[in-house]
Coordinates of C-alpha atoms and ligand atoms in Angstrom, one line a residue:
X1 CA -3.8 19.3 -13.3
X2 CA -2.4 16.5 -11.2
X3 CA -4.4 13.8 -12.9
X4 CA -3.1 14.9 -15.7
X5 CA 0.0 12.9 -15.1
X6 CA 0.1 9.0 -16.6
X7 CA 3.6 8.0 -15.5
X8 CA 5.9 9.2 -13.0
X9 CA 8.6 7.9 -14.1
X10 CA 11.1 10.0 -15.7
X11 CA 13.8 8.9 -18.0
X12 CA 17.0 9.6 -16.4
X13 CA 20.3 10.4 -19.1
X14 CA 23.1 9.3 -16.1
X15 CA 22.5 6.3 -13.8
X16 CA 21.6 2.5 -15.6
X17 CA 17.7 1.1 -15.3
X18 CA 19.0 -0.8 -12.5
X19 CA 20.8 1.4 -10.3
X20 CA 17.9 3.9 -10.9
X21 CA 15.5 1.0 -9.3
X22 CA 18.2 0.9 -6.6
X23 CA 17.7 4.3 -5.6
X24 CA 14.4 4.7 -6.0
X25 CA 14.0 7.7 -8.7
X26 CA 11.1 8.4 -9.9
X27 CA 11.2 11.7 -10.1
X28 CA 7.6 13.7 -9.8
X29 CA 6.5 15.4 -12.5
X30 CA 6.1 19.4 -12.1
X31 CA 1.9 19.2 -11.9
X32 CA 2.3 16.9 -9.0
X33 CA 4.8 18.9 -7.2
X34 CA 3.1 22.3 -7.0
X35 CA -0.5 20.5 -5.8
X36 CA 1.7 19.0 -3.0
X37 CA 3.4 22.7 -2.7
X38 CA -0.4 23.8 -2.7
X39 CA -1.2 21.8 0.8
X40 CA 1.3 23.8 3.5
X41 CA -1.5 25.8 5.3
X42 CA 1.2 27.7 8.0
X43 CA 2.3 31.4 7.2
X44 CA 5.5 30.7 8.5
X45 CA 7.6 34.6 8.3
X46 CA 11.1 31.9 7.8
X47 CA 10.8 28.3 6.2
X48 CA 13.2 25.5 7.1
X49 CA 12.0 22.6 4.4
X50 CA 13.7 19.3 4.2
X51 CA 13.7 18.0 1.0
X52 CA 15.0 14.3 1.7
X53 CA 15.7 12.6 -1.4
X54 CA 15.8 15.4 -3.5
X55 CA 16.6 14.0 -6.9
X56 CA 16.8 17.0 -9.2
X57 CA 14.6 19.2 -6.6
X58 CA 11.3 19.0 -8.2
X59 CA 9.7 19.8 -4.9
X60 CA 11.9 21.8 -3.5
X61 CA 11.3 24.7 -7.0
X62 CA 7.8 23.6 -6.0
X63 CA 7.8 25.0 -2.8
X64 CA 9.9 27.9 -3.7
X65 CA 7.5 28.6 -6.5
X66 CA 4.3 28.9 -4.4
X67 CA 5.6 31.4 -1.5
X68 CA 6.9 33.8 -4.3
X69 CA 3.6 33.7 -5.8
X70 CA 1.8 34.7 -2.4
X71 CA 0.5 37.7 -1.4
X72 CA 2.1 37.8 1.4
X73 CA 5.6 36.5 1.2
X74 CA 7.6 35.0 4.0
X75 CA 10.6 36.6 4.8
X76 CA 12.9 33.8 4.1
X77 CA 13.4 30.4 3.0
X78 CA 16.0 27.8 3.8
X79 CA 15.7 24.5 2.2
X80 CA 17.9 21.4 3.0
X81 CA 18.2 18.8 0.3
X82 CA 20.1 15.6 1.0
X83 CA 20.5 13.5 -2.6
X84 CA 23.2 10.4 -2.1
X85 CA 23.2 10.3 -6.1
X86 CA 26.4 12.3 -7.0
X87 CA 25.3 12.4 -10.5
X88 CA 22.1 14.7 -10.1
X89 CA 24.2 17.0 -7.9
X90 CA 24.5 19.2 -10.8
X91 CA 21.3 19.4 -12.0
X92 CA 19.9 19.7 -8.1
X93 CA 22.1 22.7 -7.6
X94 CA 21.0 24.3 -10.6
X95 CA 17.4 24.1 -9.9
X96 CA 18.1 25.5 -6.3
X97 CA 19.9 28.6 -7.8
X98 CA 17.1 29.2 -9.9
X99 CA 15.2 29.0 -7.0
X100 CA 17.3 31.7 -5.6
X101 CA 16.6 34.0 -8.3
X102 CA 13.5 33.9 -8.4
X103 CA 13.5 34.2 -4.4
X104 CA 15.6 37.1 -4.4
X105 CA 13.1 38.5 -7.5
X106 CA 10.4 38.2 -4.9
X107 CA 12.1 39.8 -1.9
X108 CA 12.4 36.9 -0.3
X109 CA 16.1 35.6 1.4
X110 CA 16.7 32.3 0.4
X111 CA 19.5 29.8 1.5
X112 CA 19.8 26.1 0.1
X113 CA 22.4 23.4 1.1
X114 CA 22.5 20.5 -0.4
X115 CA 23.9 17.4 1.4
X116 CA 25.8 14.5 -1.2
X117 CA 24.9 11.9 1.9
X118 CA 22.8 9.1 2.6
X119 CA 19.4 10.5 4.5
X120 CA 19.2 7.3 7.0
X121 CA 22.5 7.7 8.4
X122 CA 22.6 11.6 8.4
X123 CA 19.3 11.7 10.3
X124 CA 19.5 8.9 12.7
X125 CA 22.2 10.2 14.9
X126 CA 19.8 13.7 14.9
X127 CA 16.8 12.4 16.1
X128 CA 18.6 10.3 18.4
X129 CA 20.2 13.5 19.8
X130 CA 23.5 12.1 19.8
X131 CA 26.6 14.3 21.0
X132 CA 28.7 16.3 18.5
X133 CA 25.6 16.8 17.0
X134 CA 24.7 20.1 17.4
X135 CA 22.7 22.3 17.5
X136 CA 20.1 19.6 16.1
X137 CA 18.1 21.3 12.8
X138 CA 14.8 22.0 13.4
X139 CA 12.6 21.9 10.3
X140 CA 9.1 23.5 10.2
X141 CA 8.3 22.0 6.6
X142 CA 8.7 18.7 4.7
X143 CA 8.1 17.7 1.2
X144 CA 9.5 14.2 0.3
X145 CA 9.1 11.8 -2.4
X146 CA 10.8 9.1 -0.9
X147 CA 12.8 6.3 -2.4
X148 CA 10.9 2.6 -2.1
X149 CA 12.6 0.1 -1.7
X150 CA 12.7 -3.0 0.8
X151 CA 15.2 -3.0 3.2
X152 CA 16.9 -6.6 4.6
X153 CA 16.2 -6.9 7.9
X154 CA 20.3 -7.3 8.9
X155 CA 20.9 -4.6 7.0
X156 CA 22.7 -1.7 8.3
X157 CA 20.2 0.8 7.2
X158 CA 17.5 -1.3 9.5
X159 CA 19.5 -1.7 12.5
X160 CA 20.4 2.0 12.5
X161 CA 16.3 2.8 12.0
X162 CA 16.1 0.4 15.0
X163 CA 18.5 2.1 16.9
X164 CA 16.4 5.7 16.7
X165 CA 13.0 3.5 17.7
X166 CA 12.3 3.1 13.6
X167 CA 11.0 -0.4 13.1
X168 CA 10.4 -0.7 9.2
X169 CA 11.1 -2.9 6.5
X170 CA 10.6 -0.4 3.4
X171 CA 13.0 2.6 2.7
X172 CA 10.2 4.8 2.3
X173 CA 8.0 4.3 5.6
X174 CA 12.0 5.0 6.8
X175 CA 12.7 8.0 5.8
X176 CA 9.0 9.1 6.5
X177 CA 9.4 7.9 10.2
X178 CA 12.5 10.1 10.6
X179 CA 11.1 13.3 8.9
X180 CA 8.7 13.1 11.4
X181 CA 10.8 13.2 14.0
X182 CA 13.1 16.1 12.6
X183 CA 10.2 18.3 12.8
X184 CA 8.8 21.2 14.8
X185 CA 6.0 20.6 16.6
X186 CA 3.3 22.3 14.4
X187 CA 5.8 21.7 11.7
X188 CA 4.1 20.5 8.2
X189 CA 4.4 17.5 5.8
X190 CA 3.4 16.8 2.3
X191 CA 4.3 13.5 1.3
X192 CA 3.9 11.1 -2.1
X193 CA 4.4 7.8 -0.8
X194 CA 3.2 4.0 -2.1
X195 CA -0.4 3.5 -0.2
X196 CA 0.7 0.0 1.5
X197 CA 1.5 1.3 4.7
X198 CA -2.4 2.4 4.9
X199 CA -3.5 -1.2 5.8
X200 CA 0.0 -3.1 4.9
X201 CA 0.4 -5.7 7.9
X202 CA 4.5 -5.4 8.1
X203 CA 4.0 -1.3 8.3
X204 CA 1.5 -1.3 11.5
X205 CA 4.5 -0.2 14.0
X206 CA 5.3 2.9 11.1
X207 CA 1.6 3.6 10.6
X208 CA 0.8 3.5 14.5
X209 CA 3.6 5.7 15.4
X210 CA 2.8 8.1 12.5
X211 CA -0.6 8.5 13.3
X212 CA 0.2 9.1 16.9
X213 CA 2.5 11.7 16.4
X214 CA 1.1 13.3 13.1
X215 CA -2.2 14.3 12.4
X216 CA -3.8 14.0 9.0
X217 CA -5.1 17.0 7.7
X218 CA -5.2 15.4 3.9
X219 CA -5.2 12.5 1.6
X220 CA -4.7 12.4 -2.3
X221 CA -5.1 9.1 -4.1
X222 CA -5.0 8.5 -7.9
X223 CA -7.9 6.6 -8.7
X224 CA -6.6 4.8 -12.3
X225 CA -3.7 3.1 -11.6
X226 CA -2.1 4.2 -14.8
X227 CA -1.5 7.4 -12.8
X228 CA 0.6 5.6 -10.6
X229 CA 4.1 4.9 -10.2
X230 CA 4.8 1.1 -11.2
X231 CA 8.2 1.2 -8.3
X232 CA 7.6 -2.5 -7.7
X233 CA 6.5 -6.1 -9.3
X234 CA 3.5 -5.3 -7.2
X235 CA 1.7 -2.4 -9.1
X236 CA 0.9 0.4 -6.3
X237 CA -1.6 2.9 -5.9
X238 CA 0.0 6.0 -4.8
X239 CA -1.2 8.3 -1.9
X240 CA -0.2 12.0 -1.1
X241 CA -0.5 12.8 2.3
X242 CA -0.4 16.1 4.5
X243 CA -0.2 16.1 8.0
X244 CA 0.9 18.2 10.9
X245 CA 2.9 17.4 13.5
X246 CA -0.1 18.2 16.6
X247 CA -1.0 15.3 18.6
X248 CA -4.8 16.3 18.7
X249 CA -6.9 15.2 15.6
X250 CA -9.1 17.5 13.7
X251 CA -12.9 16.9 13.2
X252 CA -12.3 16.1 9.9
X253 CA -10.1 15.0 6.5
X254 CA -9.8 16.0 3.4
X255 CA -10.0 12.9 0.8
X256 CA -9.6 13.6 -2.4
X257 CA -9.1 11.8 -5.7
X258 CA -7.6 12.5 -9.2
X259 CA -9.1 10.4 -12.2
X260 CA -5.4 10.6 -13.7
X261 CA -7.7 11.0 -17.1
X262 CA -6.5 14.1 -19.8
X263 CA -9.2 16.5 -18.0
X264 CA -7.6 15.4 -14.5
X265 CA -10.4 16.7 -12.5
X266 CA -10.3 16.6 -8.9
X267 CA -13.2 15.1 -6.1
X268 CA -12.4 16.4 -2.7
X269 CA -14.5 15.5 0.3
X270 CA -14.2 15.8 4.1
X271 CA -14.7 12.6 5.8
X272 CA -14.8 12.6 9.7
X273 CA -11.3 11.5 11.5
X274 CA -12.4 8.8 12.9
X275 CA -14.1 7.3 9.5
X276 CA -10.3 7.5 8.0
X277 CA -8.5 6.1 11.4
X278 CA -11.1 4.8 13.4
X279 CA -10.0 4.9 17.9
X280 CA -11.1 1.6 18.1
X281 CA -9.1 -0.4 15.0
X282 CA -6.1 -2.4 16.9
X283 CA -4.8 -2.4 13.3
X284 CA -5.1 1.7 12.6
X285 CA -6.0 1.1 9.3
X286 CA -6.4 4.4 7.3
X287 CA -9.8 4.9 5.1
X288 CA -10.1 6.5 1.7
X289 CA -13.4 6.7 1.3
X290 CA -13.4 8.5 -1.8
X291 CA -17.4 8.9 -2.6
X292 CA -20.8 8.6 -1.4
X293 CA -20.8 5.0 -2.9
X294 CA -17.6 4.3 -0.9
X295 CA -19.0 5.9 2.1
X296 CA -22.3 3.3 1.9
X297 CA -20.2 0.5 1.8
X298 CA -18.1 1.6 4.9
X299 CA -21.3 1.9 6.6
X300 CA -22.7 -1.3 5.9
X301 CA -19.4 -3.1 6.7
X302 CA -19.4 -1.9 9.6
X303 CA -23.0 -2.6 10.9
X304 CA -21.9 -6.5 10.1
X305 CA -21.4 -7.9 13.5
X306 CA -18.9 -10.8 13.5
X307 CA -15.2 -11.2 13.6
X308 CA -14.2 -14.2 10.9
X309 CA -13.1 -16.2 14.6
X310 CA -16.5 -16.0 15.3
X311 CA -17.6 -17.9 12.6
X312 CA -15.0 -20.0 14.1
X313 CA -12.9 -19.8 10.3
X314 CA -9.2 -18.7 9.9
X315 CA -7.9 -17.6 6.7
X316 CA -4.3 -18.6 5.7
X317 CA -2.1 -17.8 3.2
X318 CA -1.2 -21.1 0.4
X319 CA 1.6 -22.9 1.8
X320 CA 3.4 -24.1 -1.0
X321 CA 5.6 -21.9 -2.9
X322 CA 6.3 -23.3 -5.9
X323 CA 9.8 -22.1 -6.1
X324 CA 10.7 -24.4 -2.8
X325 CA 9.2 -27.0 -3.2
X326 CA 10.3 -27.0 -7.1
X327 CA 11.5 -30.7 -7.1
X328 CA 8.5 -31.7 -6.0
X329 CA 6.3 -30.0 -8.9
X330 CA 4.5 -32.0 -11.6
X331 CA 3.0 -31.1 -14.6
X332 CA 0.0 -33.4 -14.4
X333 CA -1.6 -35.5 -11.6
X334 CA 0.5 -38.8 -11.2
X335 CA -0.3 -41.9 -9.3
X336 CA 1.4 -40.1 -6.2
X337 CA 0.4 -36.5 -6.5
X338 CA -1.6 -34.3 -4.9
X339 CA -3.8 -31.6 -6.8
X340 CA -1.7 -28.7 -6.7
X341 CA -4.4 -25.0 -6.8
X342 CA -3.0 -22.0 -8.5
X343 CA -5.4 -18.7 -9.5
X344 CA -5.0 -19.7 -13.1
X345 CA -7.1 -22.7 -11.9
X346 CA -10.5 -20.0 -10.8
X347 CA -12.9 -20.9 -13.3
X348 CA -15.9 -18.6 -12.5
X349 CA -17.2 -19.9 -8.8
X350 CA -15.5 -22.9 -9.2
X351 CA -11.9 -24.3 -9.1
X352 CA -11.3 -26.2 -12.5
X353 CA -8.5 -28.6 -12.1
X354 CA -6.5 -29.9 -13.4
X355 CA -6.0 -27.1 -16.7
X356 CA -4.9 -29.0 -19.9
X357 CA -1.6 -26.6 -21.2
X358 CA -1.1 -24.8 -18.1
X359 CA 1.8 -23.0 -17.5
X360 CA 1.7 -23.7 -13.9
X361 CA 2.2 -27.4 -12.3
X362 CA -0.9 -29.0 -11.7
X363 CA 0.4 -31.2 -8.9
X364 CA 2.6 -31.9 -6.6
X365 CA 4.4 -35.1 -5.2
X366 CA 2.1 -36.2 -1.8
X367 CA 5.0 -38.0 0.0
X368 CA 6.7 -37.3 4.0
X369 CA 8.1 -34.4 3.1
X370 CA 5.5 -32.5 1.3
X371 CA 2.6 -33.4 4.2
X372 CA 3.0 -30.2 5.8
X373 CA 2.2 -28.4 2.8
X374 CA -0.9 -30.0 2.3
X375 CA -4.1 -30.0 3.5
X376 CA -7.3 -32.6 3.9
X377 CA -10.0 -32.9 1.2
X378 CA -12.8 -30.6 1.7
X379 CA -14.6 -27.2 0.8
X380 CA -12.1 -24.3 0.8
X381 CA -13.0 -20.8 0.4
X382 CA -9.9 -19.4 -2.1
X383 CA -9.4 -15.7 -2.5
X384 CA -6.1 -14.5 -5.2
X385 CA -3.8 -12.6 -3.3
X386 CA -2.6 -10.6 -6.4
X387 CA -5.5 -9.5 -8.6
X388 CA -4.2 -8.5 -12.3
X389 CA -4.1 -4.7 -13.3
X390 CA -7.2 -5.2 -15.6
X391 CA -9.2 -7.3 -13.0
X392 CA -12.2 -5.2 -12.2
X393 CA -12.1 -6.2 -8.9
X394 CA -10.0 -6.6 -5.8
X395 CA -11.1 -9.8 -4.1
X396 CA -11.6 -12.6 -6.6
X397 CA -13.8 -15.6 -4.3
X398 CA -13.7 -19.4 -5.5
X399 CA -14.6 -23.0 -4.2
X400 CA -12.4 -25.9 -4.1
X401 CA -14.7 -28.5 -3.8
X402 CA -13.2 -31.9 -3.4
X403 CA -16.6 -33.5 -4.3
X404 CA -15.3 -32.3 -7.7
X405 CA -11.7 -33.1 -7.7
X406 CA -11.5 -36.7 -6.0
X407 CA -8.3 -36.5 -4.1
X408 CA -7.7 -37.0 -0.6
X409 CA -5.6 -33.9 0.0
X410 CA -4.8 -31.1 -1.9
X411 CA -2.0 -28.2 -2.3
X412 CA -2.7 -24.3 -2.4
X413 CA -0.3 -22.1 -3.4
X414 CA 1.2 -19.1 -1.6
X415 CA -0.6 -16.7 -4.7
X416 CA -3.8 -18.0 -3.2
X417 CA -5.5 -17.3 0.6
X418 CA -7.4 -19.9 1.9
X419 CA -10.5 -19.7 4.5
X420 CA -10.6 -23.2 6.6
X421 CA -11.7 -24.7 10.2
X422 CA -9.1 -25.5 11.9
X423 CA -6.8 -26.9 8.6
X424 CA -10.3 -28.5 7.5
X425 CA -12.7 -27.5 5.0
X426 CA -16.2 -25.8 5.7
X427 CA -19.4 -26.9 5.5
X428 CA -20.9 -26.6 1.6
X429 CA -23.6 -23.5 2.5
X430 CA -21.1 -21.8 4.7
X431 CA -18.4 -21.8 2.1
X432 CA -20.9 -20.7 -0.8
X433 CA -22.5 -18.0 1.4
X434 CA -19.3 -16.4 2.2
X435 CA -17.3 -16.6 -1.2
X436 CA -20.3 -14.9 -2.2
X437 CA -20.3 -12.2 0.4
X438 CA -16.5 -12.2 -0.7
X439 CA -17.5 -11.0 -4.2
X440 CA -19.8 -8.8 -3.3
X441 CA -19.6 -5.0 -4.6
X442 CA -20.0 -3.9 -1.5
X443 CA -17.0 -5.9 0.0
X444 CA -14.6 -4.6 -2.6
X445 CA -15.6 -1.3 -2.5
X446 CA -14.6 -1.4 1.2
X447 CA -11.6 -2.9 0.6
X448 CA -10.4 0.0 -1.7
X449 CA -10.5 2.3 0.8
X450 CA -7.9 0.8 3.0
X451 CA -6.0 -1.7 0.3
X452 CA -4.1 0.6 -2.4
X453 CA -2.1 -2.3 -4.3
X454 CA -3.2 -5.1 -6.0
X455 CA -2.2 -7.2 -3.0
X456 CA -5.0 -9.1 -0.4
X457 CA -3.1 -10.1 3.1
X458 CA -4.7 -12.6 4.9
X459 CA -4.3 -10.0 7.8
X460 CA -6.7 -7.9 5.7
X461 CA -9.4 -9.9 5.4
X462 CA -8.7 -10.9 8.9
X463 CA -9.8 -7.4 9.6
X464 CA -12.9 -7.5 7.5
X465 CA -16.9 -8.0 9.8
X466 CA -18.7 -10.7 9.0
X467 CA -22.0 -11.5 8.6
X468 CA -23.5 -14.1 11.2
X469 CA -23.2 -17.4 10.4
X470 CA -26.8 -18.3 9.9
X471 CA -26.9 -15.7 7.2
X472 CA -23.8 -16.4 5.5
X473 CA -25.1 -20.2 5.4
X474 CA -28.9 -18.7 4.6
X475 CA -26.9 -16.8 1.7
X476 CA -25.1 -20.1 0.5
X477 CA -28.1 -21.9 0.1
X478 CA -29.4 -19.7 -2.1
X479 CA -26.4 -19.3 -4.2
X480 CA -25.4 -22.6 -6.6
X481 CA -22.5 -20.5 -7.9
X482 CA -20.7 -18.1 -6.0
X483 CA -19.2 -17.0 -9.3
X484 CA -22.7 -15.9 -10.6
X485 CA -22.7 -12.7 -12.8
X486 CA -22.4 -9.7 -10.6
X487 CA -25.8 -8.1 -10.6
X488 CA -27.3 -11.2 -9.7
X489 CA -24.5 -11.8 -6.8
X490 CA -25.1 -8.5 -5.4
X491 CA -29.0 -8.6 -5.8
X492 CA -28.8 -12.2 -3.4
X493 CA -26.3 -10.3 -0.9
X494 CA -28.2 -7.4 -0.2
X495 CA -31.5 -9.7 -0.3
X496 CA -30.2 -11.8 2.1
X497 CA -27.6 -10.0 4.0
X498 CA -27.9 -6.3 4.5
Ligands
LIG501 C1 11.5 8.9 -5.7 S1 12.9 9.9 -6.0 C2 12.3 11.5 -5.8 C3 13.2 12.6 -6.3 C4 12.7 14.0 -6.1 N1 12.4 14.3 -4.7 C5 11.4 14.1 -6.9 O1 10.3 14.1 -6.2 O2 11.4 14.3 -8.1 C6 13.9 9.5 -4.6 C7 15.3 10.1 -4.6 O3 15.9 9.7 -3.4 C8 17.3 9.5 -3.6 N2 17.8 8.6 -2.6 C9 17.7 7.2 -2.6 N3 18.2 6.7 -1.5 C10 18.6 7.8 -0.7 C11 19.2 7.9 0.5 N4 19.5 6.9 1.3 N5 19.6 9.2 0.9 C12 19.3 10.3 0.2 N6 18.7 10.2 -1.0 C13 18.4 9.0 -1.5 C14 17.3 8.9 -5.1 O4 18.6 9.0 -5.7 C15 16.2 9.7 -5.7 O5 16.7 10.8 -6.4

């Protein structure tokens, strides 16, 4: 079963650590494969797959595998692998011959080609139609697991995304955004990707033109995040998606979800389109809900009313990072410092500063030069923007209250978001009643379902509803430490809130 699967990555015998990171390879292990084989629902009589990034062909034997088993057999498969890593040619071509027997074993003709050559530069002039290409291949199936990896944005691999209409800053949302494009209309996808570009702010032009073009017919997460591929600092949660290329929507998706336990057991669910993408979301966020729990808190979110500008709050992302502003870093509040917050400083509800043997600097120098990187002494509403694999939850909430910690302005760090009026602290029941909302279960849980890494943008709590702000301050009142145990928290929100 696919949940089977703890860790994706493979031990390779040829290329170093490093150039393995470089190109991406983590290879998908064989359970993992045939469910993504398992999602092509066209009887095609001859496949044309595109296996882009093929590493040893994993996905490729997959797909080979299923139509031999089926009852009734297409006539003929071709599959076209591009792998720019010379040294897995060998073992690439041997799992496509044993494709071939097993093809030919089955009745079925079957044709493989294999292209030693770097996907991005091989595909752009296709899709861009340009001359002394030709005829352009046509592909009525894809299977991918593509390589992650940022890409510069003066690199050549960006500009020549740009030049075929691609605007992306990862490798993967790359080569997703031109498989698209090299398929049939009605042509198929099954796809294990990172799940960033669901809500990720950089991926909206990808995940606007994907969704446009493509429609969603199925999405696959791994709930544990053991069963996920670690392929940056940033631990991911990965998604596999199938779509079609139609441009008209079905009624419904299917979301399911893998435990990535030893029994692997699988939920599946349909959820309406429009609960997964809704029309009216400028962002086109897409929704896992993954149960009935998950489906409660989508619904209550979205019977809140207000957008956080009408509360008249913005939410900002810390403006110091530390390793720019180095020289200016103290380890201990000095006669000209300012209090400098980190997450190691949460303390329950409550920032606790400064922390004796910290790792991190507890100040830094308030002078000219740091003033811009500062901000005036007042009630902040902090939320971490990297939560650690064993936090239980997504959005951790916390005060800094400079009743607390006398200083007349006061530094956040870029780990931290930061909820303010106008570059000004809130009022003290405002600030309580929504770092309490922010720790609610319900928020997290409808977080999940469009945040898939351990990351918190302040574009994505931008994109949260709000309650009024007579309720959030009603809430704050009532609430002496937004930090409370979690029972209790949620007991007050629903009481006061929903
Ligand atoms: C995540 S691995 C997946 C391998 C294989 N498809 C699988 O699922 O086991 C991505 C593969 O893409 C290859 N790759 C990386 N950059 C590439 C590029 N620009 N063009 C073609 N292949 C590339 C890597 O060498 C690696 O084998």
């Amino acid at each position: 079963m696919i949940g089977a699967v703890k860790q994706f990555e493979v031990e390779f015998v040829t290329p170093g650590r490093d150039r393995r990171h470089e190109l991406g390879q983590f290879l998908t292990p064989q359970p993992v494969a045939d469910f993504m084989a398992s999602l092509f629902e066209s009887r095609w009589q001859e496949w044309n797959l595109l296996d882009a990034g093929a590493g040893t062909g994993a996905l490729s034997a997959a797909v080979a595998r299923r139509l031999c088993a089926m009852r009734h057999k297409p006539g003929s498969i071709s599959i076209t692998a591009y792998e720019v890593d010379e040294t897995l040619r060998e073992s690439l071509h041997l799992t496509l011959q044993g494709c071939g027997r097993e093809c030919e074993r089955a009745g079925i003709r079957f044709s493989a080609t294999v292209l030693n050559e770097d996907f991005i530069s091989a595909a752009v002039p296709m899709v861009r139609s340009d001359l002394f290409i030709s005829p352009q291949p046509r592909f009525n199936a894809a299977i991918v697991n593509p390589p992650y990896r940022k890409i510069r944005s003066d690199s050549l691999t960006r500009l020549l995304l740009r030049s075929a209409g691609i605007e992306t800053s990862n490798l993967y949302t790359g080569f997703v955004a031109l498989i698209t494009k090299l398929l049939v209309a009605g042509g198929e996808l099954a796809a294990i990707t990172p799940r960033s570009f669901c809500n990720g702010p950089y991926f909206k032009p990808f995940r606007t033109a994907f969704l446009e073009t493509m429609s969603l017919r199925r999405l696959h997460a791994f709930e544990s995040r053991s069963a996920a591929f670690s392929r940056d600092d940033v631990l991911q949660e990965n998604v596999i998606i199938h779509a079609a290329k139609e441009p008209a929507k079905p009624a419904s998706v299917i979301i399911s979800s893998s435990s990535g336990g030893p029994t692997g057991a699988v939920i599946e669910r349909e959820v309406a389109y429009c609960d997964v993408v809704s029309p009216n979301d400028p962002e086109q966020f897409i929704h896992l809900a993954e149960d009935g729990a998950q489906d409660s808190a989508r619904a209550t979110m979205l019977r809140l009313s207000a957008a956080l500008a009408d509360l008249g709050l913005s939410v900002s992302t810390g403006r110091v990072v530390d390793f720019r502003a180095r020289k200016f870093l103290r380890q201990n509040p000095e006669s000209d410092t300012a209090p400098l917050i980190y997450p190691c400083h949460f303390n329950g509800g409550f920032v606790h500063w400064p922390k004796e043997k910290s790792r991190k600097p507890n100040a830094i120098v308030s002078n000219d030069q740091t003033r811009e990187l500062l901000v005036p002494a007042g009630v902040y509403v902090l939320v971490k923007r990297f939560s650690a694999k064993e936090e239980r939850k997504r959005i951790v909430a916390c005060l800094y209250d400079s009743r607390q910690i006398h200083a007349p302005l006061v530094g956040f760090e870029n780990h931290l978001n930061y909820f303010h009026i106008n570059g000004h602290g809130l009022p003290m029941a405002l600030a309580k009643g929504l770092a309490a909302f922010l720790n609610s279960t319900v928020v997290d849980a409808y977080f999940r379902q469009f945040n898939g890494h351990t990351q918190v943008n302040a574009t994505d709590l931008r994109s949260l509803n709000y309650p009024a702000k007579t309720k959030l301050k009603g809430l704050g009142r009532r609430v002496d430490d937004p930090g409370l145990p979690q029972a209790e928290l949620d007991a007050l929100v629903k009481d006061e809130l929903f």
